[in-house]
């Protein structure tokens, strides 16, 4: 904690360190501790948030690229240093920074522009045509076929003989008030999260499930005494309640995951070539016709299935990149543009058109909140010059840059 407080103070006192950290965060190159410090600095005051937003989402990306090409960064730093020595006042020091902090380029090609007009604290109104981020929305389908909009309906949805279904905030929860159900009398519900949505679900055994955009989960209102089984299409993060006597099984269209109590992420969209399971803690076993012998995963391992070739791989990964979505973040490191855009399309409920097919294979890396409008994200892609993005309503057209 003491080290974290020191980092926050360093950010507050050194604007160029702050700019470099923001740049590295957008390229996926900050450590988890540094990323947390930057996030705490941003949330510490409205002024910090406005400054952060101005750095990452300034309008006129092309003009700023042109400015960077002509900007003498060494002279800019010398000018900043000279001005800094002339005053000890923090307010003036920040105005000097805003005038002289140009761009800090980092290895992945992302860039940050300093705000060149220093005296202004105002933030412009959002573009009325901005593509806004997704939010809390989902539908519940009851065994009768009745569909309930979980945004419109809150509180107790159903109070049955053995189950209470309650919807509060962004969480739908099931409470078992009776004995476990016989296998032949299970009542199945479905939660469907649309494009541009996310939701949370607490199953009757206490298992917590985070549901990402375009995800469907089918599950019983209460589990049997022999097995806890759910079906998933899309992406979900599970925190499975431990029960050594009754295994928990997640079925996808490609394979099954069996656990006793653990945390893991499943990505199994029907329209994507690759399906993955990423283990955070505990242990899981993965089986299926296309897999052969069951595969066991240990923490920080990822199971990867290529649906087309049938190939299977288990590799070590940084799990934070695969679970960041549930914490409101985009985190990518050296990932193909097409893969990133699949995520973006689902979350922002929009469409991507490639005017140059070759750009699909370009690689990018960045960290940023997925709770912002799409503009800061577009800045990250365009500022390195590899691609040019044109926004037309809810459609992004992408082609080669310089």
mmCIF file of C-alpha atoms in Angstrom:
data_model
loop_
_atom_site.group_PDB
_atom_site.id
_atom_site.type_symbol
_atom_site.label_atom_id
_atom_site.label_comp_id
_atom_site.label_asym_id
_atom_site.label_seq_id
_atom_site.Cartn_x
_atom_site.Cartn_y
_atom_site.Cartn_z
ATOM 1 C CA UNK A 1 0.000 0.000 0.000
ATOM 2 C CA UNK A 2 2.855 2.359 0.885
ATOM 3 C CA UNK A 3 4.462 1.656 -2.493
ATOM 4 C CA UNK A 4 1.133 2.329 -4.251
ATOM 5 C CA UNK A 5 0.739 5.700 -2.467
ATOM 6 C CA UNK A 6 4.281 6.614 -3.508
ATOM 7 C CA UNK A 7 3.446 5.803 -7.160
ATOM 8 C CA UNK A 8 0.332 7.980 -7.010
ATOM 9 C CA UNK A 9 2.361 10.875 -5.612
ATOM 10 C CA UNK A 10 4.966 10.458 -8.365
ATOM 11 C CA UNK A 11 2.218 10.639 -10.989
ATOM 12 C CA UNK A 12 0.773 13.768 -9.419
ATOM 13 C CA UNK A 13 4.184 15.479 -9.258
ATOM 14 C CA UNK A 14 5.662 14.460 -12.625
ATOM 15 C CA UNK A 15 3.451 15.145 -15.659
ATOM 16 C CA UNK A 16 5.850 13.483 -18.109
ATOM 17 C CA UNK A 17 5.851 10.295 -16.033
ATOM 18 C CA UNK A 18 2.068 10.433 -16.130
ATOM 19 C CA UNK A 19 2.044 10.833 -19.906
ATOM 20 C CA UNK A 20 4.397 7.893 -20.342
ATOM 21 C CA UNK A 21 2.255 5.703 -18.099
ATOM 22 C CA UNK A 22 -0.882 6.559 -20.051
ATOM 23 C CA UNK A 23 0.937 5.708 -23.275
ATOM 24 C CA UNK A 24 2.191 2.401 -21.896
ATOM 25 C CA UNK A 25 -1.255 1.528 -20.527
ATOM 26 C CA UNK A 26 -2.772 1.927 -23.988
ATOM 27 C CA UNK A 27 -0.103 -0.402 -25.381
ATOM 28 C CA UNK A 28 -0.574 -3.058 -22.700
ATOM 29 C CA UNK A 29 2.883 -2.491 -21.241
ATOM 30 C CA UNK A 30 2.096 -1.401 -17.667
ATOM 31 C CA UNK A 31 2.401 -3.854 -14.808
ATOM 32 C CA UNK A 32 -0.790 -4.641 -12.887
ATOM 33 C CA UNK A 33 0.444 -2.492 -9.988
ATOM 34 C CA UNK A 34 1.222 0.456 -12.256
ATOM 35 C CA UNK A 35 -2.126 0.076 -14.008
ATOM 36 C CA UNK A 36 -3.901 0.170 -10.649
ATOM 37 C CA UNK A 37 -1.945 3.278 -9.618
ATOM 38 C CA UNK A 38 -2.867 5.035 -12.863
ATOM 39 C CA UNK A 39 -6.528 4.110 -12.415
ATOM 40 C CA UNK A 40 -6.504 5.411 -8.827
ATOM 41 C CA UNK A 41 -4.918 8.671 -9.973
ATOM 42 C CA UNK A 42 -7.595 9.064 -12.674
ATOM 43 C CA UNK A 43 -10.426 8.473 -10.199
ATOM 44 C CA UNK A 44 -8.944 10.736 -7.508
ATOM 45 C CA UNK A 45 -10.590 13.908 -8.861
ATOM 46 C CA UNK A 46 -12.742 15.268 -11.645
ATOM 47 C CA UNK A 47 -9.756 17.304 -12.857
ATOM 48 C CA UNK A 48 -7.636 14.178 -13.245
ATOM 49 C CA UNK A 49 -10.383 12.402 -15.179
ATOM 50 C CA UNK A 50 -10.879 15.388 -17.500
ATOM 51 C CA UNK A 51 -7.138 15.610 -18.124
ATOM 52 C CA UNK A 52 -6.930 11.889 -18.869
ATOM 53 C CA UNK A 53 -9.871 12.087 -21.259
ATOM 54 C CA UNK A 54 -8.364 15.070 -23.067
ATOM 55 C CA UNK A 55 -5.085 13.229 -23.579
ATOM 56 C CA UNK A 56 -6.601 10.051 -25.015
ATOM 57 C CA UNK A 57 -9.587 11.413 -26.905
ATOM 58 C CA UNK A 58 -8.619 14.719 -28.488
ATOM 59 C CA UNK A 59 -10.289 15.478 -31.823
ATOM 60 C CA UNK A 60 -8.344 15.949 -35.023
ATOM 61 C CA UNK A 61 -6.114 12.879 -35.033
ATOM 62 C CA UNK A 62 -4.640 13.648 -38.435
ATOM 63 C CA UNK A 63 -3.648 17.161 -37.397
ATOM 64 C CA UNK A 64 -1.936 15.800 -34.314
ATOM 65 C CA UNK A 65 -0.065 13.189 -36.331
ATOM 66 C CA UNK A 66 1.200 15.949 -38.604
ATOM 67 C CA UNK A 67 2.203 18.011 -35.560
ATOM 68 C CA UNK A 68 4.136 15.092 -34.098
ATOM 69 C CA UNK A 69 6.139 14.558 -37.265
ATOM 70 C CA UNK A 70 7.313 18.166 -37.082
ATOM 71 C CA UNK A 71 7.740 18.305 -33.305
ATOM 72 C CA UNK A 72 11.273 18.389 -31.864
ATOM 73 C CA UNK A 73 10.766 16.245 -28.756
ATOM 74 C CA UNK A 74 14.233 16.976 -27.332
ATOM 75 C CA UNK A 75 13.679 20.715 -27.599
ATOM 76 C CA UNK A 76 10.213 20.284 -26.155
ATOM 77 C CA UNK A 77 11.576 18.509 -23.103
ATOM 78 C CA UNK A 78 14.310 21.115 -22.657
ATOM 79 C CA UNK A 79 11.712 23.858 -22.840
ATOM 80 C CA UNK A 80 9.590 22.097 -20.266
ATOM 81 C CA UNK A 81 12.584 21.642 -17.955
ATOM 82 C CA UNK A 82 13.595 25.330 -18.217
ATOM 83 C CA UNK A 83 10.089 26.501 -17.428
ATOM 84 C CA UNK A 84 9.775 24.020 -14.581
ATOM 85 C CA UNK A 85 12.890 25.371 -12.869
ATOM 86 C CA UNK A 86 11.450 28.878 -12.936
ATOM 87 C CA UNK A 87 8.449 28.017 -10.804
ATOM 88 C CA UNK A 88 7.585 25.728 -7.935
ATOM 89 C CA UNK A 89 3.856 26.210 -8.286
ATOM 90 C CA UNK A 90 2.047 23.011 -9.185
ATOM 91 C CA UNK A 91 -0.733 24.730 -11.140
ATOM 92 C CA UNK A 92 1.776 26.522 -13.383
ATOM 93 C CA UNK A 93 3.820 23.353 -13.733
ATOM 94 C CA UNK A 94 0.779 21.511 -15.144
ATOM 95 C CA UNK A 95 0.088 24.326 -17.599
ATOM 96 C CA UNK A 96 3.701 24.078 -18.747
ATOM 97 C CA UNK A 97 3.261 20.322 -19.185
ATOM 98 C CA UNK A 98 0.115 20.754 -21.229
ATOM 99 C CA UNK A 99 1.952 23.141 -23.517
ATOM 100 C CA UNK A 100 5.109 21.092 -24.001
ATOM 101 C CA UNK A 101 4.126 17.429 -23.580
ATOM 102 C CA UNK A 102 3.920 16.273 -27.176
ATOM 103 C CA UNK A 103 3.756 12.554 -27.894
ATOM 104 C CA UNK A 104 5.385 9.596 -26.225
ATOM 105 C CA UNK A 105 5.722 6.762 -28.724
ATOM 106 C CA UNK A 106 6.024 3.238 -27.387
ATOM 107 C CA UNK A 107 6.947 -0.154 -28.816
ATOM 108 C CA UNK A 108 3.491 -1.317 -29.863
ATOM 109 C CA UNK A 109 2.924 1.839 -31.919
ATOM 110 C CA UNK A 110 0.255 3.436 -29.714
ATOM 111 C CA UNK A 111 0.741 7.137 -29.024
ATOM 112 C CA UNK A 112 -0.430 9.896 -26.689
ATOM 113 C CA UNK A 113 -0.720 13.533 -27.506
ATOM 114 C CA UNK A 114 -0.218 16.231 -24.929
ATOM 115 C CA UNK A 115 -2.851 18.931 -24.879
ATOM 116 C CA UNK A 116 -1.236 21.935 -26.556
ATOM 117 C CA UNK A 117 -3.715 24.590 -25.489
ATOM 118 C CA UNK A 118 -2.921 24.804 -21.829
ATOM 119 C CA UNK A 119 -5.235 27.268 -20.165
ATOM 120 C CA UNK A 120 -8.549 25.555 -20.867
ATOM 121 C CA UNK A 121 -10.281 23.162 -18.464
ATOM 122 C CA UNK A 122 -13.519 22.849 -20.408
ATOM 123 C CA UNK A 123 -14.507 19.545 -22.013
ATOM 124 C CA UNK A 124 -16.456 19.647 -25.277
ATOM 125 C CA UNK A 125 -19.904 18.053 -25.527
ATOM 126 C CA UNK A 126 -19.919 14.492 -26.830
ATOM 127 C CA UNK A 127 -20.538 13.990 -30.501
ATOM 128 C CA UNK A 128 -24.219 13.186 -30.893
ATOM 129 C CA UNK A 129 -23.232 10.527 -33.424
ATOM 130 C CA UNK A 130 -20.686 8.901 -31.097
ATOM 131 C CA UNK A 131 -20.724 5.112 -30.848
ATOM 132 C CA UNK A 132 -21.410 4.544 -27.165
ATOM 133 C CA UNK A 133 -20.255 1.562 -25.103
ATOM 134 C CA UNK A 134 -22.433 -1.349 -24.130
ATOM 135 C CA UNK A 135 -24.147 -1.599 -20.781
ATOM 136 C CA UNK A 136 -26.259 -3.708 -18.453
ATOM 137 C CA UNK A 137 -28.953 -5.465 -20.478
ATOM 138 C CA UNK A 138 -30.278 -9.000 -20.876
ATOM 139 C CA UNK A 139 -33.420 -11.080 -21.248
ATOM 140 C CA UNK A 140 -34.632 -14.001 -19.159
ATOM 141 C CA UNK A 141 -36.549 -16.826 -20.848
ATOM 142 C CA UNK A 142 -38.675 -18.899 -18.445
ATOM 143 C CA UNK A 143 -39.632 -22.563 -19.031
ATOM 144 C CA UNK A 144 -43.060 -21.398 -20.224
ATOM 145 C CA UNK A 145 -41.413 -19.413 -23.022
ATOM 146 C CA UNK A 146 -42.198 -16.065 -21.386
ATOM 147 C CA UNK A 147 -39.470 -13.491 -22.096
ATOM 148 C CA UNK A 148 -38.631 -10.918 -19.411
ATOM 149 C CA UNK A 149 -36.593 -7.793 -20.121
ATOM 150 C CA UNK A 150 -34.222 -7.570 -17.140
ATOM 151 C CA UNK A 151 -33.672 -3.841 -17.671
ATOM 152 C CA UNK A 152 -37.370 -3.110 -17.231
ATOM 153 C CA UNK A 153 -38.220 -5.726 -14.587
ATOM 154 C CA UNK A 154 -36.509 -5.572 -11.181
ATOM 155 C CA UNK A 155 -37.153 -7.128 -7.795
ATOM 156 C CA UNK A 156 -38.689 -10.568 -7.330
ATOM 157 C CA UNK A 157 -39.501 -12.075 -10.725
ATOM 158 C CA UNK A 158 -40.759 -15.435 -9.497
ATOM 159 C CA UNK A 159 -41.416 -16.907 -6.085
ATOM 160 C CA UNK A 160 -41.987 -20.628 -6.561
ATOM 161 C CA UNK A 161 -42.346 -23.543 -4.199
ATOM 162 C CA UNK A 162 -38.595 -24.218 -4.155
ATOM 163 C CA UNK A 163 -36.997 -21.229 -5.918
ATOM 164 C CA UNK A 164 -36.939 -17.436 -5.669
ATOM 165 C CA UNK A 165 -35.708 -15.492 -8.725
ATOM 166 C CA UNK A 166 -34.635 -11.924 -7.989
ATOM 167 C CA UNK A 167 -33.249 -9.208 -10.282
ATOM 168 C CA UNK A 168 -31.399 -6.265 -8.736
ATOM 169 C CA UNK A 169 -29.047 -3.834 -10.464
ATOM 170 C CA UNK A 170 -27.088 -5.900 -12.954
ATOM 171 C CA UNK A 171 -27.431 -9.277 -11.238
ATOM 172 C CA UNK A 172 -30.074 -11.972 -11.654
ATOM 173 C CA UNK A 173 -30.003 -14.404 -8.721
ATOM 174 C CA UNK A 174 -31.588 -17.777 -7.959
ATOM 175 C CA UNK A 175 -32.156 -18.896 -4.363
ATOM 176 C CA UNK A 176 -33.004 -22.493 -3.589
ATOM 177 C CA UNK A 177 -35.625 -22.601 -0.826
ATOM 178 C CA UNK A 178 -36.266 -26.350 -0.917
ATOM 179 C CA UNK A 179 -34.495 -29.616 -1.571
ATOM 180 C CA UNK A 180 -32.420 -30.276 -4.666
ATOM 181 C CA UNK A 181 -34.500 -31.215 -7.695
ATOM 182 C CA UNK A 182 -34.783 -34.723 -9.151
ATOM 183 C CA UNK A 183 -32.930 -34.992 -12.453
ATOM 184 C CA UNK A 184 -36.139 -35.667 -14.380
ATOM 185 C CA UNK A 185 -37.913 -32.571 -13.058
ATOM 186 C CA UNK A 186 -35.349 -29.841 -13.754
ATOM 187 C CA UNK A 187 -36.854 -26.564 -14.986
ATOM 188 C CA UNK A 188 -34.483 -24.817 -17.387
ATOM 189 C CA UNK A 189 -34.164 -21.043 -17.782
ATOM 190 C CA UNK A 190 -32.120 -19.057 -20.285
ATOM 191 C CA UNK A 191 -30.410 -15.687 -19.964
ATOM 192 C CA UNK A 192 -29.640 -14.020 -23.281
ATOM 193 C CA UNK A 193 -27.248 -11.045 -23.408
ATOM 194 C CA UNK A 194 -27.542 -9.086 -26.675
ATOM 195 C CA UNK A 195 -24.938 -7.225 -28.676
ATOM 196 C CA UNK A 196 -23.804 -4.270 -26.578
ATOM 197 C CA UNK A 197 -24.776 -5.895 -23.287
ATOM 198 C CA UNK A 198 -23.394 -7.626 -20.207
ATOM 199 C CA UNK A 199 -24.976 -9.158 -17.106
ATOM 200 C CA UNK A 200 -24.268 -11.188 -13.993
ATOM 201 C CA UNK A 201 -25.994 -14.351 -12.827
ATOM 202 C CA UNK A 202 -25.953 -16.111 -9.456
ATOM 203 C CA UNK A 203 -27.034 -19.731 -9.801
ATOM 204 C CA UNK A 204 -28.917 -21.637 -7.110
ATOM 205 C CA UNK A 205 -25.693 -23.187 -5.728
ATOM 206 C CA UNK A 206 -24.068 -19.755 -5.297
ATOM 207 C CA UNK A 207 -21.938 -19.903 -8.448
ATOM 208 C CA UNK A 208 -21.377 -16.419 -9.906
ATOM 209 C CA UNK A 209 -21.328 -16.061 -13.697
ATOM 210 C CA UNK A 210 -20.304 -12.927 -15.632
ATOM 211 C CA UNK A 211 -21.890 -12.863 -19.091
ATOM 212 C CA UNK A 212 -20.342 -10.896 -21.964
ATOM 213 C CA UNK A 213 -22.040 -9.501 -25.081
ATOM 214 C CA UNK A 214 -23.866 -11.899 -27.441
ATOM 215 C CA UNK A 215 -23.890 -14.701 -24.880
ATOM 216 C CA UNK A 216 -26.585 -17.244 -23.996
ATOM 217 C CA UNK A 217 -26.571 -19.490 -20.951
ATOM 218 C CA UNK A 218 -29.067 -22.298 -20.247
ATOM 219 C CA UNK A 219 -29.345 -23.619 -16.682
ATOM 220 C CA UNK A 220 -31.817 -25.214 -14.238
ATOM 221 C CA UNK A 221 -33.620 -23.063 -11.675
ATOM 222 C CA UNK A 222 -32.181 -25.465 -9.080
ATOM 223 C CA UNK A 223 -29.602 -28.189 -9.569
ATOM 224 C CA UNK A 224 -30.015 -31.905 -8.978
ATOM 225 C CA UNK A 225 -28.174 -33.740 -6.235
ATOM 226 C CA UNK A 226 -26.031 -35.560 -8.818
ATOM 227 C CA UNK A 227 -24.773 -32.869 -11.167
ATOM 228 C CA UNK A 228 -24.624 -29.121 -11.706
ATOM 229 C CA UNK A 229 -24.774 -28.590 -15.462
ATOM 230 C CA UNK A 230 -25.115 -25.457 -17.631
ATOM 231 C CA UNK A 231 -24.800 -24.729 -21.360
ATOM 232 C CA UNK A 232 -23.002 -21.662 -22.752
ATOM 233 C CA UNK A 233 -22.687 -20.073 -26.180
ATOM 234 C CA UNK A 234 -20.578 -16.904 -26.181
ATOM 235 C CA UNK A 235 -18.256 -15.739 -23.392
ATOM 236 C CA UNK A 236 -18.645 -16.168 -19.643
ATOM 237 C CA UNK A 237 -16.474 -16.029 -16.538
ATOM 238 C CA UNK A 238 -17.349 -18.534 -13.792
ATOM 239 C CA UNK A 239 -16.648 -18.394 -10.064
ATOM 240 C CA UNK A 240 -17.895 -21.868 -9.190
ATOM 241 C CA UNK A 241 -19.149 -22.566 -5.677
ATOM 242 C CA UNK A 242 -17.183 -25.484 -4.250
ATOM 243 C CA UNK A 243 -19.002 -28.777 -3.796
ATOM 244 C CA UNK A 244 -16.711 -31.808 -3.889
ATOM 245 C CA UNK A 245 -19.660 -34.208 -4.013
ATOM 246 C CA UNK A 246 -21.412 -32.633 -7.006
ATOM 247 C CA UNK A 247 -19.299 -31.681 -10.052
ATOM 248 C CA UNK A 248 -20.049 -28.540 -12.061
ATOM 249 C CA UNK A 249 -20.148 -29.008 -15.841
ATOM 250 C CA UNK A 250 -20.124 -26.286 -18.502
ATOM 251 C CA UNK A 251 -21.170 -27.483 -21.955
ATOM 252 C CA UNK A 252 -20.259 -25.604 -25.130
ATOM 253 C CA UNK A 253 -20.943 -26.677 -28.709
ATOM 254 C CA UNK A 254 -17.311 -27.841 -28.930
ATOM 255 C CA UNK A 255 -16.447 -29.464 -25.577
ATOM 256 C CA UNK A 256 -17.317 -29.851 -21.887
ATOM 257 C CA UNK A 257 -15.551 -28.407 -18.839
ATOM 258 C CA UNK A 258 -15.826 -30.269 -15.532
ATOM 259 C CA UNK A 259 -14.898 -28.618 -12.228
ATOM 260 C CA UNK A 260 -15.487 -28.888 -8.488
ATOM 261 C CA UNK A 261 -14.812 -25.292 -7.463
ATOM 262 C CA UNK A 262 -12.734 -22.825 -9.444
ATOM 263 C CA UNK A 263 -12.533 -19.595 -11.477
ATOM 264 C CA UNK A 264 -12.223 -19.707 -15.253
ATOM 265 C CA UNK A 265 -13.199 -17.922 -18.472
ATOM 266 C CA UNK A 266 -14.914 -19.595 -21.429
ATOM 267 C CA UNK A 267 -14.992 -18.086 -24.917
ATOM 268 C CA UNK A 268 -17.054 -20.174 -27.298
ATOM 269 C CA UNK A 269 -18.833 -18.047 -29.885
ATOM 270 C CA UNK A 270 -20.458 -20.152 -32.585
ATOM 271 C CA UNK A 271 -19.238 -17.837 -35.356
ATOM 272 C CA UNK A 272 -15.568 -17.852 -34.298
ATOM 273 C CA UNK A 273 -12.988 -20.402 -35.409
ATOM 274 C CA UNK A 274 -11.283 -20.703 -32.028
ATOM 275 C CA UNK A 275 -12.815 -21.657 -28.662
ATOM 276 C CA UNK A 276 -10.833 -21.183 -25.450
ATOM 277 C CA UNK A 277 -10.966 -21.909 -21.735
ATOM 278 C CA UNK A 278 -8.652 -19.923 -19.454
ATOM 279 C CA UNK A 279 -8.105 -21.095 -15.861
ATOM 280 C CA UNK A 280 -7.576 -18.497 -13.119
ATOM 281 C CA UNK A 281 -7.573 -20.752 -10.071
ATOM 282 C CA UNK A 282 -8.471 -24.318 -9.121
ATOM 283 C CA UNK A 283 -8.524 -27.087 -11.703
ATOM 284 C CA UNK A 284 -10.703 -28.126 -14.638
ATOM 285 C CA UNK A 285 -10.943 -31.091 -16.968
ATOM 286 C CA UNK A 286 -11.934 -30.607 -20.621
ATOM 287 C CA UNK A 287 -13.433 -33.363 -22.727
ATOM 288 C CA UNK A 288 -15.254 -33.829 -26.016
ATOM 289 C CA UNK A 289 -15.415 -35.930 -29.169
ATOM 290 C CA UNK A 290 -12.932 -33.729 -31.013
ATOM 291 C CA UNK A 291 -10.450 -33.670 -28.125
ATOM 292 C CA UNK A 292 -9.707 -37.335 -27.489
ATOM 293 C CA UNK A 293 -8.317 -37.955 -24.028
ATOM 294 C CA UNK A 294 -9.569 -35.455 -21.421
ATOM 295 C CA UNK A 295 -7.234 -32.505 -20.875
ATOM 296 C CA UNK A 296 -6.495 -31.100 -17.391
ATOM 297 C CA UNK A 297 -5.713 -27.410 -16.877
ATOM 298 C CA UNK A 298 -3.735 -25.755 -14.113
ATOM 299 C CA UNK A 299 -3.958 -22.069 -13.110
ATOM 300 C CA UNK A 300 -2.633 -19.636 -15.743
ATOM 301 C CA UNK A 301 -3.116 -22.174 -18.524
ATOM 302 C CA UNK A 302 -5.379 -21.800 -21.542
ATOM 303 C CA UNK A 303 -6.992 -24.529 -23.603
ATOM 304 C CA UNK A 304 -7.341 -23.583 -27.293
ATOM 305 C CA UNK A 305 -9.423 -25.511 -29.832
ATOM 306 C CA UNK A 306 -9.351 -24.695 -33.549
ATOM 307 C CA UNK A 307 -12.778 -25.761 -34.805
ATOM 308 C CA UNK A 308 -11.631 -25.954 -38.437
ATOM 309 C CA UNK A 309 -8.425 -27.970 -38.132
ATOM 310 C CA UNK A 310 -9.404 -29.760 -34.937
ATOM 311 C CA UNK A 311 -6.033 -28.917 -33.386
ATOM 312 C CA UNK A 312 -5.784 -28.577 -29.608
ATOM 313 C CA UNK A 313 -3.220 -26.568 -27.642
ATOM 314 C CA UNK A 314 -2.589 -25.869 -23.961
ATOM 315 C CA UNK A 315 -0.411 -22.848 -23.263
ATOM 316 C CA UNK A 316 0.655 -20.598 -20.386
ATOM 317 C CA UNK A 317 -0.924 -17.130 -20.477
ATOM 318 C CA UNK A 318 -1.374 -13.971 -18.434
ATOM 319 C CA UNK A 319 -5.005 -14.565 -17.454
ATOM 320 C CA UNK A 320 -5.630 -10.857 -16.882
ATOM 321 C CA UNK A 321 -5.796 -10.293 -20.642
ATOM 322 C CA UNK A 322 -8.637 -12.804 -20.930
ATOM 323 C CA UNK A 323 -10.693 -11.760 -17.903
ATOM 324 C CA UNK A 324 -10.332 -7.956 -18.078
ATOM 325 C CA UNK A 325 -13.719 -7.594 -19.808
ATOM 326 C CA UNK A 326 -15.602 -8.492 -16.629
ATOM 327 C CA UNK A 327 -13.850 -5.599 -14.850
ATOM 328 C CA UNK A 328 -14.783 -3.070 -17.548
ATOM 329 C CA UNK A 329 -11.465 -3.098 -19.409
ATOM 330 C CA UNK A 330 -10.040 -3.871 -22.836
ATOM 331 C CA UNK A 331 -6.615 -5.512 -22.517
ATOM 332 C CA UNK A 332 -4.767 -6.750 -25.591
ATOM 333 C CA UNK A 333 -1.129 -7.507 -26.322
ATOM 334 C CA UNK A 334 0.052 -8.213 -29.872
ATOM 335 C CA UNK A 335 -3.391 -9.345 -31.095
ATOM 336 C CA UNK A 336 -4.661 -9.418 -34.694
ATOM 337 C CA UNK A 337 -6.868 -6.471 -35.629
ATOM 338 C CA UNK A 338 -9.669 -8.769 -36.800
ATOM 339 C CA UNK A 339 -9.785 -10.534 -33.425
ATOM 340 C CA UNK A 340 -9.886 -7.210 -31.590
ATOM 341 C CA UNK A 341 -12.628 -5.932 -33.861
ATOM 342 C CA UNK A 342 -14.807 -8.969 -33.168
ATOM 343 C CA UNK A 343 -14.764 -7.904 -29.500
ATOM 344 C CA UNK A 344 -15.384 -4.258 -30.416
ATOM 345 C CA UNK A 345 -18.330 -5.117 -32.690
ATOM 346 C CA UNK A 346 -20.060 -7.117 -29.983
ATOM 347 C CA UNK A 347 -19.541 -4.545 -27.224
ATOM 348 C CA UNK A 348 -20.354 -1.368 -29.167
ATOM 349 C CA UNK A 349 -23.133 -2.998 -31.220
ATOM 350 C CA UNK A 350 -21.664 -1.883 -34.540
ATOM 351 C CA UNK A 351 -20.203 -3.303 -37.744
ATOM 352 C CA UNK A 352 -16.668 -3.308 -39.182
ATOM 353 C CA UNK A 353 -16.002 -3.271 -42.926
ATOM 354 C CA UNK A 354 -12.476 -3.960 -44.238
ATOM 355 C CA UNK A 355 -11.746 -1.933 -47.372
ATOM 356 C CA UNK A 356 -8.297 -3.520 -47.435
ATOM 357 C CA UNK A 357 -8.276 -7.204 -46.454
ATOM 358 C CA UNK A 358 -4.609 -7.141 -45.482
ATOM 359 C CA UNK A 359 -5.251 -4.958 -42.411
ATOM 360 C CA UNK A 360 -7.027 -7.857 -40.694
ATOM 361 C CA UNK A 361 -3.635 -9.380 -39.845
ATOM 362 C CA UNK A 362 -2.016 -6.256 -38.373
ATOM 363 C CA UNK A 363 -1.231 -6.608 -34.663
ATOM 364 C CA UNK A 364 -2.019 -4.131 -31.881
ATOM 365 C CA UNK A 365 -1.810 -3.914 -28.102
ATOM 366 C CA UNK A 366 -3.447 -1.555 -25.609
ATOM 367 C CA UNK A 367 -5.209 -1.181 -22.256
ATOM 368 C CA UNK A 368 -8.229 1.075 -21.815
ATOM 369 C CA UNK A 369 -11.647 1.257 -20.238
ATOM 370 C CA UNK A 370 -14.424 -0.245 -22.315
ATOM 371 C CA UNK A 371 -16.915 2.040 -20.579
ATOM 372 C CA UNK A 372 -15.985 5.021 -22.785
ATOM 373 C CA UNK A 373 -17.320 5.960 -26.210
ATOM 374 C CA UNK A 374 -15.465 4.404 -29.131
ATOM 375 C CA UNK A 375 -13.463 7.553 -30.003
ATOM 376 C CA UNK A 376 -10.476 6.960 -27.646
ATOM 377 C CA UNK A 377 -10.183 3.461 -29.093
ATOM 378 C CA UNK A 378 -10.134 4.814 -32.646
ATOM 379 C CA UNK A 379 -7.382 7.224 -31.612
ATOM 380 C CA UNK A 380 -5.197 4.358 -30.455
ATOM 381 C CA UNK A 381 -5.510 2.548 -33.766
ATOM 382 C CA UNK A 382 -4.981 5.573 -35.990
ATOM 383 C CA UNK A 383 -2.196 7.359 -34.151
ATOM 384 C CA UNK A 384 0.399 4.800 -35.144
ATOM 385 C CA UNK A 385 -0.478 5.363 -38.801
ATOM 386 C CA UNK A 386 -0.910 1.701 -39.794
ATOM 387 C CA UNK A 387 -4.622 2.042 -40.531
ATOM 388 C CA UNK A 388 -7.190 4.667 -41.459
ATOM 389 C CA UNK A 389 -10.674 4.402 -39.906
ATOM 390 C CA UNK A 390 -13.772 6.152 -41.224
ATOM 391 C CA UNK A 391 -16.881 6.162 -39.026
ATOM 392 C CA UNK A 392 -20.245 6.259 -40.780
ATOM 393 C CA UNK A 393 -23.034 5.918 -38.240
ATOM 394 C CA UNK A 394 -22.632 2.488 -36.637
ATOM 395 C CA UNK A 395 -20.189 1.289 -39.310
ATOM 396 C CA UNK A 396 -16.378 1.485 -39.167
ATOM 397 C CA UNK A 397 -14.560 1.314 -42.493
ATOM 398 C CA UNK A 398 -10.899 0.336 -42.205
ATOM 399 C CA UNK A 399 -8.112 0.571 -44.759
ATOM 400 C CA UNK A 400 -4.342 0.933 -44.860
ATOM 401 C CA UNK A 401 -2.817 4.080 -43.435
ATOM 402 C CA UNK A 402 0.467 5.543 -44.545
#
